[in-house]
Amino acid sequence: MSGKTTEIKDPENMSAEPRRFAFDYSYWSHDQFTENSEGYLEPSGSKYADQKVVFDDLGRGVLDNAWKGYNCSLFAYGQTGSGKSYSMVGYGSNKGIVPIFCDELFKAVEAKRINAGADEEYQVTLGMLEIYNEQVRDLLNPKTISQKGGLKVRQDPKKGFYVEQLTSCPVNSYKEIDNKINEGTRNRTVASTNMNATSSRAHTIVAITFTQKTPNETGQSMTRTAVVNLVDLAGSERADSTGATGDRLKEGSAINQSLSSLGNVIKALADLSTGKKKTVVPYRDSVLTKLLQNALGGNSKTIMIAALSPADINYEETLSTLRFADRAKAIKTTATVNESPTDRLIRELREENARLMEMLKQGGLSPEMAAALIGGAGGAGGNNSANSGKEVEEMKKQLEEQVRKNQEEMENMKKTWQERMQENKGSISANMEEDNKRQEDRKVIPHLWNLNEDPALTAMVVHFVNEGTSKIGNKKASPPAEITLSGLSILPAHAVVTNKNSNISIKPMEKAKILVNGQRIIKDTQLHHNDRLLFGANNMYVFHHPQDEAKNIKEGKKTETPTFDSAQEEIAQKAGLMNTEGKSAEDMILQEEVVQMLQLVNEANAMSEELDKKVKFEVALMSPQARGLKDGRTAVMVKMISQVNNNEWMWDKNKAINRKSLMQEIYQDFVSGEENWDVPKEKDPFWEPSDQEILIGSAHLHLMSLAHAFDIEETLAITDYKGKEMGHVKVTCKPCTKDYKDLGEDDFVDEPNEMIGKDFYFILKLENCRGLPPNIAKSRCKYKHYTDDKFTETNEVESMNPDFNFEKKYKQTPVTEQYINYLKDGSIVIEVWGRQKGDSNAGAPSNSTVASKGAKPAANNATQQKKPDNKVNNKLKSTPAPAPVPAPVVKEDPKIAAELDSYKKRTNEAEGKLGSIQDQIAAKRKNGQTTITIEELEAMLGGNVNHTRNENLGENTSKACVIQ
Ligand SMILES: Nc1ncnc2c1ncn2[C@@H]1O[C@H](COP(=O)(O)OP(=O)(O)OP(=O)(O)O)[C@@H](O)[C@H]1O
Ligand SMILES: [Mg+2]
C-alpha cells in the first residue's frame, strides 16, 4: 500500500513487476500496531491505519451525506477472515464504521435538538437483516428467524425492492441503537448455531433510516430522508478454492448465489458506465442484488471496502478481490437529495392507497393491471404476462401489503417522534436493563459464554449457572430446561449442571455428547475457569468462573482466554489428529485443514444421524504415495462410509466443503419445518451412486531391475491409504530387443549408466488382480510411466478376481541419464480403481442416470489438487496416529526388495560365468594346456565384454593370458 495505490506481487514470481491498482484510499493494517491499555490497536509505525483513520476518511463522508438527505451505502467485500467485520462493526474497543457512525449521528442529533423548534424532528430507525442461502431473516425479530423460506422480498414501484414485514425499530440514542444491534447479532448467533449454518456465508445488512423534519424558509414542513445501508458481505472465496471441481453436485448450492450475482451486476454496471452497449443488469438474480439495487446502480452514494489478507497463500484470492474492486470503481451512481414537503408525501401516499384499494375492491384484477401498477411483480419472479389464478392471488397479496405499508408510513409521518418513541419505549428499556444486568451478573455468577467460528458472533450468548442444579436441554424438553441450547445432537435432556457453593460440575445424560477440554465425559465432571465445553456437534462454550478467576489473578496464575480455533485444535489433538511438534509452515497448514475437516466431519455425522441418512464420515489423511505421487503433501480427505453395506467413498477437501454446504441447506429446511426438506437422491449430498468409481488402493512397482535389463515379475500388494492390504496385482516388465523379442540370456547390464545413449525396449504386462474386497463389482488399473501426462488404463473388468491381460510396449531411444535415474529410483504406481456393489444409503442397485452425467471419480480429485510441493516433508506422515486415522504403513521397503532382487540375479549370473571359466581352466589343465586366449575368455563371458573392459585390458586385446 502506498498512497492511493495497492501493489501486489506473485509470491511464485517475485522478480516480476507488481500489479498496481489505484483506489480512492489504500490502508495497511497488517502490522505496525500496538495494543494500548484499553485494547485499542494504535499505530506503532507510519504505515498502520487504525479504525479512526478509516472512519474519518469513509464513515464521516457517509454521515455528512446522510445529513444532506442522500441515500448512502457502504459495503465490505473480501475473503473470509480478511477484516470485513472488523472494518464494518469492529471488535471490543476497536469500534468499526457502524458503531462510530451511530455514535456520531446521535451526537449531532442531540446537538441539533438543543436548539430545535417544536416543528423540528430528527428520527432514526434501525433494521437489521441477514441473507443466508437466499433466505432473508429479520435479525430484530427472533420469531421470524426460523420461519420457513425466510421473509419475502417485494418490489415497490418507487422505492424498488424491499423486505416484507421487516422490523424497523425507532431508536433515540447511541445506547439504544447499540443495544439493538447487539440483540440482532445475538439472534444471528443463535440462529446460525441452531441451523448449523456457516456465518461467513451470510450477508448482513444494517439499514439506518435517518429522517429530518424541518420547516423551510416559508415555514412549510419538509421531510428529508436518507437510508444508510451498511453491508457486511459473505466471504468471497472463489469457486475453485471452496467450490467443488469434481463433484456432480457442484452447481447445486445456493449459498453463493447472491455473491456471484453481485459480481455479475457489478460487471454489467461497470460495462454500462464505460460506455459498452446496453446490457441488462441482472438485479433480479439474487436476493442480495435486489436489495442492493439502489446502492449499486441507483439513488445512492456508495462506498466499497475491499478487505485483503496479504499472505502468500491468499495471492489468487487477493488478486481477484482487487479486480472486483477495480471493476466496482468504474460504476457511477446518481444520488439525489430525498427531500419533499411532508404534506405532499402524506398526500401522495393517501392517493396511492386510494387507487390500490379501488383495484382490490374491484376484485377482478388482471395480472397485467397489477403488474403495471406495482412495477412487474416482486418476489414471485416477475412474469408480467402470466395469468394463472395463483399469480393473480399473489398480486393481490402484494397490493394488500403495499396498502398496509403505505398506511403505516402515513401514520408514522403524522405521528410525532415522541409518540413513536413512546410506543417502543417499554421494550427498548426492558432490553437495555436486561443487557446491563447481564453484564453485571457476568462479573459475579459462573456462566458459559459461546465460542463461534466468526469472532463477531463470539461471546454473544451467555448462560448463567445459578446456585443449585440446572438442566440443559433443547426446546423439546418438558418441563423446559433452565438452559436451552439448540442445534445438532442436542437432546431434550442433555445434561445437568450443579452449582454447590461455587463448585460447579456437569453431568451428561445418557447418550448426550459433551466434550470438556476436548475429551468426552460420561460422568459428573468438575468445571474450572476457562474450561472448553462442546455440547452436541456445534455448541461450543467457555466456562467462566469469576471467583476462580479472581483467585488466579491473586496467585499470579495466568490463564489464556480460549478462542474458537484453540478449542478446535484441542479437540483434534485429543482425537490423535494433531502433531504438536509440527512447526513448519506446511505442517501448520495441514493441521489447520485437519481441524477444519474434523469439525466438518463431526457436524456431517450429526446431520446424517438426525436426518437418518445412514452414512457416516471420517477424516482421512492420504499420503502422497497413496495418491500415486512420489512425494508432496499429505492430503486431508473425508471418507463417507455407508452404514448399509460398508461401501466407502473418498472426498477431497473441496468436495467435502461443498457437500457440507448442501447438507446444511437440507438441514436448514428440516429445522424450519419445511415439508419437502428431503431431496431426490440425485441431489442428495449424503448420497453417492455405486458406480461412482473409487480408488481401492495402489501398488508400487520399483523399476531397479529394468535398469540392469532384468525381467520383473511381481505380485504386488495393493494397499489403501491406511496401508491396509486390499488385494494383489500381478505385473511383469520384460526388457526386449528392438522387435520386442526376448533378450539373450547374458544381456543384463552390470552398471546401469552403461545404458545411457543406447536404445531400450520393454513390455509391461498387467495380468490380473486377486483378492479384491468382496464389495467390488468392477475394477481396472491405471498408471503413468516416466513423464506421461495421461494415465494408461486397462479395461474395466467385472469380477472380484479380474483378468486384465493388458500389455503395452515401451521404448526409450536413446536412454538418457534422467531416464536411468528414473529406473534406479523410481517406480510405477499402479492405481486400482473399482465400482462398488450398491449405493451409499440403500442396498438397491444404483441409479445409472446419475453416473452417466459424467461425474469424475471422487477420489480422483486427490490427484487433481494443487501442484504438489516437493519441498514438503510432512512430519504428520510419521506420526503414530491412532484410529480413525492411521498413518500409511510400509511393511517392507519395496524399493530395497527390488534392488536386492536385481543384485541376486546379477550375482547368480556372475557366479554362473565364473563357474564356466573354472570349468574351462580345469579342462585345459587336464589336457596339459597352460594358456587361454582372450577370444576364448570372451566366449565364456558371453561374447559381450564391453568397451570399457577392453580398454582396461590394454590396447592389444587379443594378447594371450597366462594361467597362473
Ligand atoms: N485492521 C485490522 N487490524 C487488526 N486486526 C484485524 C484487522 N482486520 C481484521 N482483523 C482481525 O482478523 C480477524 C478476522 O477479521 P474479520 O472477522 O473482520 O474477518 P471477516 O472478513 O469478517 O471474515 P468472515 O467473512 O469470516 O466474516 C479478526 O480476529 C480481526 O480481529
Ligand atoms: Mg465477518
mmCIF file of N, CA and C in Angstrom, residues 316-411:
data_model
loop_
_atom_site.group_PDB
_atom_site.id
_atom_site.type_symbol
_atom_site.label_atom_id
_atom_site.label_comp_id
_atom_site.label_asym_id
_atom_site.label_seq_id
_atom_site.Cartn_x
_atom_site.Cartn_y
_atom_site.Cartn_z
ATOM 1 N N GLU A 316 -4.008 -15.490 -4.972
ATOM 2 C CA GLU A 316 -5.044 -15.555 -6.021
ATOM 3 C C GLU A 316 -6.310 -14.838 -5.573
ATOM 4 N N GLU A 317 -6.666 -15.127 -4.311
ATOM 5 C CA GLU A 317 -7.888 -14.566 -3.754
ATOM 6 C C GLU A 317 -7.797 -13.038 -3.677
ATOM 7 N N THR A 318 -6.637 -12.565 -3.248
ATOM 8 C CA THR A 318 -6.420 -11.130 -3.097
ATOM 9 C C THR A 318 -6.486 -10.439 -4.451
ATOM 10 N N LEU A 319 -5.857 -11.080 -5.431
ATOM 11 C CA LEU A 319 -5.867 -10.506 -6.775
ATOM 12 C C LEU A 319 -7.303 -10.426 -7.287
ATOM 13 N N SER A 320 -8.069 -11.459 -7.019
ATOM 14 C CA SER A 320 -9.440 -11.434 -7.533
ATOM 15 C C SER A 320 -10.272 -10.369 -6.804
ATOM 16 N N THR A 321 -10.009 -10.151 -5.521
ATOM 17 C CA THR A 321 -10.713 -9.078 -4.797
ATOM 18 C C THR A 321 -10.350 -7.716 -5.384
ATOM 19 N N LEU A 322 -9.053 -7.551 -5.686
ATOM 20 C CA LEU A 322 -8.622 -6.262 -6.249
ATOM 21 C C LEU A 322 -9.264 -6.015 -7.611
ATOM 22 N N ARG A 323 -9.370 -7.077 -8.393
ATOM 23 C CA ARG A 323 -10.002 -6.927 -9.709
ATOM 24 C C ARG A 323 -11.469 -6.562 -9.558
ATOM 25 N N PHE A 324 -12.091 -7.215 -8.588
ATOM 26 C CA PHE A 324 -13.507 -6.945 -8.317
ATOM 27 C C PHE A 324 -13.686 -5.468 -7.944
ATOM 28 N N ALA A 325 -12.810 -5.003 -7.058
ATOM 29 C CA ALA A 325 -12.897 -3.617 -6.595
ATOM 30 C C ALA A 325 -12.621 -2.648 -7.747
ATOM 31 N N ASP A 326 -11.692 -3.053 -8.595
ATOM 32 C CA ASP A 326 -11.330 -2.214 -9.718
ATOM 33 C C ASP A 326 -12.529 -2.020 -10.645
ATOM 34 N N ARG A 327 -13.267 -3.115 -10.830
ATOM 35 C CA ARG A 327 -14.454 -3.056 -11.678
ATOM 36 C C ARG A 327 -15.522 -2.182 -11.012
ATOM 37 N N ALA A 328 -15.692 -2.390 -9.700
ATOM 38 C CA ALA A 328 -16.723 -1.633 -8.978
ATOM 39 C C ALA A 328 -16.439 -0.134 -9.042
ATOM 40 N N LYS A 329 -15.150 0.190 -9.100
ATOM 41 C CA LYS A 329 -14.730 1.596 -9.123
ATOM 42 C C LYS A 329 -15.296 2.341 -10.331
ATOM 43 N N ALA A 330 -15.482 1.596 -11.415
ATOM 44 C CA ALA A 330 -15.934 2.233 -12.659
ATOM 45 C C ALA A 330 -17.420 2.625 -12.600
ATOM 46 N N ILE A 331 -18.137 2.084 -11.607
ATOM 47 C CA ILE A 331 -19.594 2.328 -11.575
ATOM 48 C C ILE A 331 -19.894 3.721 -11.038
ATOM 49 N N LYS A 332 -20.833 4.365 -11.706
ATOM 50 C CA LYS A 332 -21.237 5.687 -11.218
ATOM 51 C C LYS A 332 -22.711 5.648 -10.864
ATOM 52 N N THR A 333 -23.011 6.027 -9.641
ATOM 53 C CA THR A 333 -24.419 6.079 -9.247
ATOM 54 C C THR A 333 -24.857 7.546 -9.294
ATOM 55 N N THR A 334 -26.156 7.727 -9.336
ATOM 56 C CA THR A 334 -26.635 9.121 -9.349
ATOM 57 C C THR A 334 -27.536 9.354 -8.149
ATOM 58 N N ALA A 335 -26.959 9.924 -7.131
ATOM 59 C CA ALA A 335 -27.727 10.133 -5.899
ATOM 60 C C ALA A 335 -28.425 11.489 -5.946
ATOM 61 N N THR A 336 -29.649 11.498 -5.436
ATOM 62 C CA THR A 336 -30.355 12.777 -5.340
ATOM 63 C C THR A 336 -30.789 12.975 -3.900
ATOM 64 N N VAL A 337 -30.991 14.226 -3.540
ATOM 65 C CA VAL A 337 -31.438 14.506 -2.171
ATOM 66 C C VAL A 337 -32.908 14.109 -2.066
ATOM 67 N N ASN A 338 -33.210 13.304 -1.035
ATOM 68 C CA ASN A 338 -34.590 12.859 -0.852
ATOM 69 C C ASN A 338 -35.305 13.859 0.045
ATOM 70 N N GLU A 339 -35.827 14.899 -0.554
ATOM 71 C CA GLU A 339 -36.499 15.885 0.282
ATOM 72 C C GLU A 339 -37.789 16.317 -0.400
ATOM 73 N N SER A 340 -38.863 16.334 0.371
ATOM 74 C CA SER A 340 -40.160 16.762 -0.166
ATOM 75 C C SER A 340 -40.942 17.400 0.960
ATOM 76 N N PRO A 341 -41.929 18.220 0.586
ATOM 77 C CA PRO A 341 -42.788 18.738 1.644
ATOM 78 C C PRO A 341 -43.507 17.571 2.321
ATOM 79 N N THR A 342 -43.554 17.587 3.629
ATOM 80 C CA THR A 342 -44.148 16.485 4.385
ATOM 81 C C THR A 342 -45.587 16.243 3.936
ATOM 82 N N ASP A 343 -46.359 17.350 3.759
ATOM 83 C CA ASP A 343 -47.759 17.209 3.351
ATOM 84 C C ASP A 343 -47.899 16.467 2.039
ATOM 85 N N ARG A 344 -46.982 16.825 1.121
ATOM 86 C CA ARG A 344 -47.082 16.204 -0.197
ATOM 87 C C ARG A 344 -46.852 14.696 -0.098
ATOM 88 N N LEU A 345 -45.872 14.323 0.713
ATOM 89 C CA LEU A 345 -45.578 12.900 0.886
ATOM 90 C C LEU A 345 -46.798 12.162 1.421
ATOM 91 N N ILE A 346 -47.424 12.815 2.416
ATOM 92 C CA ILE A 346 -48.607 12.177 3.005
ATOM 93 C C ILE A 346 -49.721 12.089 1.956
ATOM 94 N N ARG A 347 -49.893 13.198 1.215
ATOM 95 C CA ARG A 347 -50.963 13.218 0.214
ATOM 96 C C ARG A 347 -50.714 12.124 -0.849
ATOM 97 N N GLU A 348 -49.482 12.006 -1.278
ATOM 98 C CA GLU A 348 -49.182 11.008 -2.309
ATOM 99 C C GLU A 348 -49.473 9.591 -1.820
ATOM 100 N N LEU A 349 -49.089 9.368 -0.590
ATOM 101 C CA LEU A 349 -49.335 8.036 -0.028
ATOM 102 C C LEU A 349 -50.833 7.764 0.042
ATOM 103 N N ARG A 350 -51.565 8.816 0.463
ATOM 104 C CA ARG A 350 -53.015 8.645 0.600
ATOM 105 C C ARG A 350 -53.638 8.347 -0.769
ATOM 106 N N GLU A 351 -53.200 9.101 -1.779
ATOM 107 C CA GLU A 351 -53.772 8.919 -3.116
ATOM 108 C C GLU A 351 -53.439 7.526 -3.673
ATOM 109 N N GLU A 352 -52.206 7.137 -3.452
ATOM 110 C CA GLU A 352 -51.808 5.824 -3.966
ATOM 111 C C GLU A 352 -52.620 4.726 -3.298
ATOM 112 N N ASN A 353 -52.809 4.886 -2.013
ATOM 113 C CA ASN A 353 -53.585 3.872 -1.297
ATOM 114 C C ASN A 353 -55.024 3.820 -1.791
ATOM 115 N N ALA A 354 -55.577 4.971 -2.073
ATOM 116 C CA ALA A 354 -56.953 5.000 -2.562
ATOM 117 C C ALA A 354 -57.046 4.228 -3.878
ATOM 118 N N ARG A 355 -56.055 4.437 -4.733
ATOM 119 C CA ARG A 355 -56.037 3.727 -6.025
ATOM 120 C C ARG A 355 -55.936 2.217 -5.833
ATOM 121 N N LEU A 356 -55.047 1.851 -4.935
ATOM 122 C CA LEU A 356 -54.839 0.418 -4.689
ATOM 123 C C LEU A 356 -56.100 -0.230 -4.124
ATOM 124 N N MET A 357 -56.718 0.471 -3.179
ATOM 125 C CA MET A 357 -57.920 -0.074 -2.533
ATOM 126 C C MET A 357 -59.021 -0.277 -3.580
ATOM 127 N N GLU A 358 -59.130 0.689 -4.470
ATOM 128 C CA GLU A 358 -60.150 0.621 -5.517
ATOM 129 C C GLU A 358 -59.931 -0.639 -6.361
ATOM 130 N N MET A 359 -58.695 -0.843 -6.702
ATOM 131 C CA MET A 359 -58.355 -2.031 -7.507
ATOM 132 C C MET A 359 -58.714 -3.315 -6.786
ATOM 133 N N LEU A 360 -58.387 -3.343 -5.521
ATOM 134 C CA LEU A 360 -58.662 -4.542 -4.731
ATOM 135 C C LEU A 360 -60.163 -4.770 -4.619
ATOM 136 N N LYS A 361 -60.880 -3.655 -4.475
ATOM 137 C CA LYS A 361 -62.331 -3.758 -4.326
ATOM 138 C C LYS A 361 -62.960 -4.365 -5.578
ATOM 139 N N GLN A 362 -62.419 -3.948 -6.731
ATOM 140 C CA GLN A 362 -62.971 -4.467 -7.979
ATOM 141 C C GLN A 362 -62.773 -5.981 -8.103
ATOM 142 N N GLY A 363 -61.821 -6.487 -7.375
ATOM 143 C CA GLY A 363 -61.631 -7.943 -7.309
ATOM 144 C C GLY A 363 -61.111 -8.531 -8.602
ATOM 145 N N GLY A 364 -61.769 -8.266 -9.692
ATOM 146 C CA GLY A 364 -61.372 -8.872 -10.958
ATOM 147 C C GLY A 364 -60.079 -8.276 -11.494
ATOM 148 N N LEU A 365 -59.064 -8.372 -10.699
ATOM 149 C CA LEU A 365 -57.787 -7.738 -11.025
ATOM 150 C C LEU A 365 -57.055 -8.540 -12.099
ATOM 151 N N SER A 366 -56.745 -7.888 -13.187
ATOM 152 C CA SER A 366 -55.990 -8.635 -14.200
ATOM 153 C C SER A 366 -54.503 -8.538 -13.873
ATOM 154 N N PRO A 367 -53.781 -9.596 -14.166
ATOM 155 C CA PRO A 367 -52.352 -9.589 -13.829
ATOM 156 C C PRO A 367 -51.639 -8.423 -14.503
ATOM 157 N N GLU A 368 -52.091 -8.093 -15.736
ATOM 158 C CA GLU A 368 -51.433 -7.001 -16.457
ATOM 159 C C GLU A 368 -51.568 -5.699 -15.686
ATOM 160 N N MET A 369 -52.825 -5.487 -15.192
ATOM 161 C CA MET A 369 -53.068 -4.249 -14.446
ATOM 162 C C MET A 369 -52.196 -4.190 -13.195
ATOM 163 N N ALA A 370 -52.228 -5.311 -12.492
ATOM 164 C CA ALA A 370 -51.477 -5.343 -11.239
ATOM 165 C C ALA A 370 -49.991 -5.161 -11.500
ATOM 166 N N ALA A 371 -49.545 -5.854 -12.542
ATOM 167 C CA ALA A 371 -48.115 -5.783 -12.843
ATOM 168 C C ALA A 371 -47.726 -4.353 -13.209
ATOM 169 N N ALA A 372 -48.584 -3.717 -13.996
ATOM 170 C CA ALA A 372 -48.285 -2.349 -14.401
ATOM 171 C C ALA A 372 -48.245 -1.449 -13.176
ATOM 172 N N LEU A 373 -49.157 -1.730 -12.272
ATOM 173 C CA LEU A 373 -49.244 -0.871 -11.104
ATOM 174 C C LEU A 373 -48.056 -1.033 -10.169
ATOM 175 N N ILE A 374 -47.729 -2.293 -9.935
ATOM 176 C CA ILE A 374 -46.677 -2.478 -8.931
ATOM 177 C C ILE A 374 -45.302 -2.694 -9.561
ATOM 178 N N GLY A 375 -45.205 -2.448 -10.798
ATOM 179 C CA GLY A 375 -43.873 -2.453 -11.415
ATOM 180 C C GLY A 375 -43.367 -3.836 -11.739
ATOM 181 N N GLY A 376 -44.258 -4.739 -12.055
ATOM 182 C CA GLY A 376 -43.813 -6.031 -12.592
ATOM 183 C C GLY A 376 -43.416 -7.048 -11.563
ATOM 184 N N ALA A 377 -44.272 -7.304 -10.621
ATOM 185 C CA ALA A 377 -44.110 -8.397 -9.646
ATOM 186 C C ALA A 377 -42.823 -8.298 -8.841
ATOM 187 N N GLY A 378 -42.907 -8.850 -7.674
ATOM 188 C CA GLY A 378 -41.739 -8.763 -6.801
ATOM 189 C C GLY A 378 -41.110 -10.109 -6.619
ATOM 190 N N GLY A 379 -41.249 -10.624 -5.401
ATOM 191 C CA GLY A 379 -40.588 -11.874 -5.060
ATOM 192 C C GLY A 379 -40.984 -13.030 -5.948
ATOM 193 N N ALA A 380 -42.168 -12.969 -6.549
ATOM 194 C CA ALA A 380 -42.644 -14.140 -7.266
ATOM 195 C C ALA A 380 -41.941 -14.374 -8.593
ATOM 196 N N GLY A 381 -41.182 -13.457 -9.054
ATOM 197 C CA GLY A 381 -40.408 -13.746 -10.259
ATOM 198 C C GLY A 381 -40.620 -12.748 -11.379
ATOM 199 N N GLY A 382 -41.771 -12.159 -11.503
ATOM 200 C CA GLY A 382 -41.956 -11.069 -12.447
ATOM 201 C C GLY A 382 -42.339 -11.469 -13.852
ATOM 202 N N ASN A 383 -43.197 -12.444 -13.998
ATOM 203 C CA ASN A 383 -43.678 -12.764 -15.324
ATOM 204 C C ASN A 383 -44.959 -11.984 -15.602
ATOM 205 N N ASN A 384 -44.821 -10.861 -16.329
ATOM 206 C CA ASN A 384 -45.950 -9.955 -16.499
ATOM 207 C C ASN A 384 -47.124 -10.558 -17.256
ATOM 208 N N SER A 385 -46.831 -11.445 -18.158
ATOM 209 C CA SER A 385 -47.901 -11.941 -18.984
ATOM 210 C C SER A 385 -48.619 -13.132 -18.344
ATOM 211 N N ALA A 386 -48.171 -13.515 -17.195
ATOM 212 C CA ALA A 386 -48.788 -14.679 -16.553
ATOM 213 C C ALA A 386 -50.220 -14.345 -16.168
ATOM 214 N N ASN A 387 -51.080 -15.343 -16.267
ATOM 215 C CA ASN A 387 -52.448 -15.042 -15.903
ATOM 216 C C ASN A 387 -53.091 -16.166 -15.097
ATOM 217 N N SER A 388 -52.273 -16.961 -14.473
ATOM 218 C CA SER A 388 -52.842 -18.032 -13.679
ATOM 219 C C SER A 388 -53.459 -17.450 -12.419
ATOM 220 N N GLY A 389 -54.454 -18.191 -11.906
ATOM 221 C CA GLY A 389 -55.147 -17.726 -10.708
ATOM 222 C C GLY A 389 -54.194 -17.523 -9.556
ATOM 223 N N LYS A 390 -53.199 -18.395 -9.501
ATOM 224 C CA LYS A 390 -52.242 -18.332 -8.394
ATOM 225 C C LYS A 390 -51.476 -17.007 -8.421
ATOM 226 N N GLU A 391 -51.130 -16.616 -9.621
ATOM 227 C CA GLU A 391 -50.360 -15.378 -9.723
ATOM 228 C C GLU A 391 -51.206 -14.150 -9.437
ATOM 229 N N VAL A 392 -52.491 -14.217 -9.835
ATOM 230 C CA VAL A 392 -53.390 -13.102 -9.513
ATOM 231 C C VAL A 392 -53.485 -12.982 -7.994
ATOM 232 N N GLU A 393 -53.592 -14.141 -7.358
ATOM 233 C CA GLU A 393 -53.656 -14.181 -5.896
ATOM 234 C C GLU A 393 -52.412 -13.514 -5.290
ATOM 235 N N GLU A 394 -51.293 -13.885 -5.852
ATOM 236 C CA GLU A 394 -50.018 -13.351 -5.379
ATOM 237 C C GLU A 394 -49.969 -11.820 -5.545
ATOM 238 N N MET A 395 -50.471 -11.357 -6.708
ATOM 239 C CA MET A 395 -50.519 -9.917 -6.969
ATOM 240 C C MET A 395 -51.385 -9.211 -5.934
ATOM 241 N N LYS A 396 -52.499 -9.865 -5.659
ATOM 242 C CA LYS A 396 -53.430 -9.276 -4.687
ATOM 243 C C LYS A 396 -52.729 -9.111 -3.346
ATOM 244 N N LYS A 397 -52.031 -10.148 -2.980
ATOM 245 C CA LYS A 397 -51.309 -10.111 -1.697
ATOM 246 C C LYS A 397 -50.319 -8.954 -1.680
ATOM 247 N N GLN A 398 -49.682 -8.785 -2.810
ATOM 248 C CA GLN A 398 -48.704 -7.702 -2.877
ATOM 249 C C GLN A 398 -49.363 -6.341 -2.729
ATOM 250 N N LEU A 399 -50.533 -6.209 -3.384
ATOM 251 C CA LEU A 399 -51.249 -4.935 -3.282
ATOM 252 C C LEU A 399 -51.637 -4.655 -1.840
ATOM 253 N N GLU A 400 -52.148 -5.724 -1.194
ATOM 254 C CA GLU A 400 -52.570 -5.552 0.198
ATOM 255 C C GLU A 400 -51.393 -5.129 1.070
ATOM 256 N N GLU A 401 -50.273 -5.775 0.806
ATOM 257 C CA GLU A 401 -49.072 -5.463 1.590
ATOM 258 C C GLU A 401 -48.650 -4.006 1.353
ATOM 259 N N GLN A 402 -48.790 -3.593 0.101
ATOM 260 C CA GLN A 402 -48.414 -2.224 -0.237
ATOM 261 C C GLN A 402 -49.327 -1.216 0.476
ATOM 262 N N VAL A 403 -50.595 -1.557 0.494
ATOM 263 C CA VAL A 403 -51.550 -0.681 1.183
ATOM 264 C C VAL A 403 -51.169 -0.584 2.660
ATOM 265 N N ARG A 404 -50.876 -1.736 3.231
ATOM 266 C CA ARG A 404 -50.524 -1.758 4.652
ATOM 267 C C ARG A 404 -49.278 -0.928 4.930
ATOM 268 N N LYS A 405 -48.319 -1.079 4.018
ATOM 269 C CA LYS A 405 -47.059 -0.366 4.206
ATOM 270 C C LYS A 405 -47.252 1.148 4.088
ATOM 271 N N ASN A 406 -48.017 1.523 3.085
ATOM 272 C CA ASN A 406 -48.284 2.957 2.903
ATOM 273 C C ASN A 406 -49.004 3.540 4.111
ATOM 274 N N GLN A 407 -49.967 2.748 4.579
ATOM 275 C CA GLN A 407 -50.751 3.175 5.736
ATOM 276 C C GLN A 407 -49.825 3.444 6.929
ATOM 277 N N GLU A 408 -48.941 2.460 7.134
ATOM 278 C CA GLU A 408 -48.024 2.554 8.280
ATOM 279 C C GLU A 408 -47.124 3.781 8.123
ATOM 280 N N GLU A 409 -46.644 3.968 6.915
ATOM 281 C CA GLU A 409 -45.746 5.083 6.665
ATOM 282 C C GLU A 409 -46.463 6.419 6.886
ATOM 283 N N MET A 410 -47.706 6.425 6.439
ATOM 284 C CA MET A 410 -48.504 7.642 6.579
ATOM 285 C C MET A 410 -48.711 7.971 8.062
ATOM 286 N N GLU A 411 -49.077 6.910 8.792
ATOM 287 C CA GLU A 411 -49.316 7.129 10.220
ATOM 288 C C GLU A 411 -48.049 7.593 10.923
#
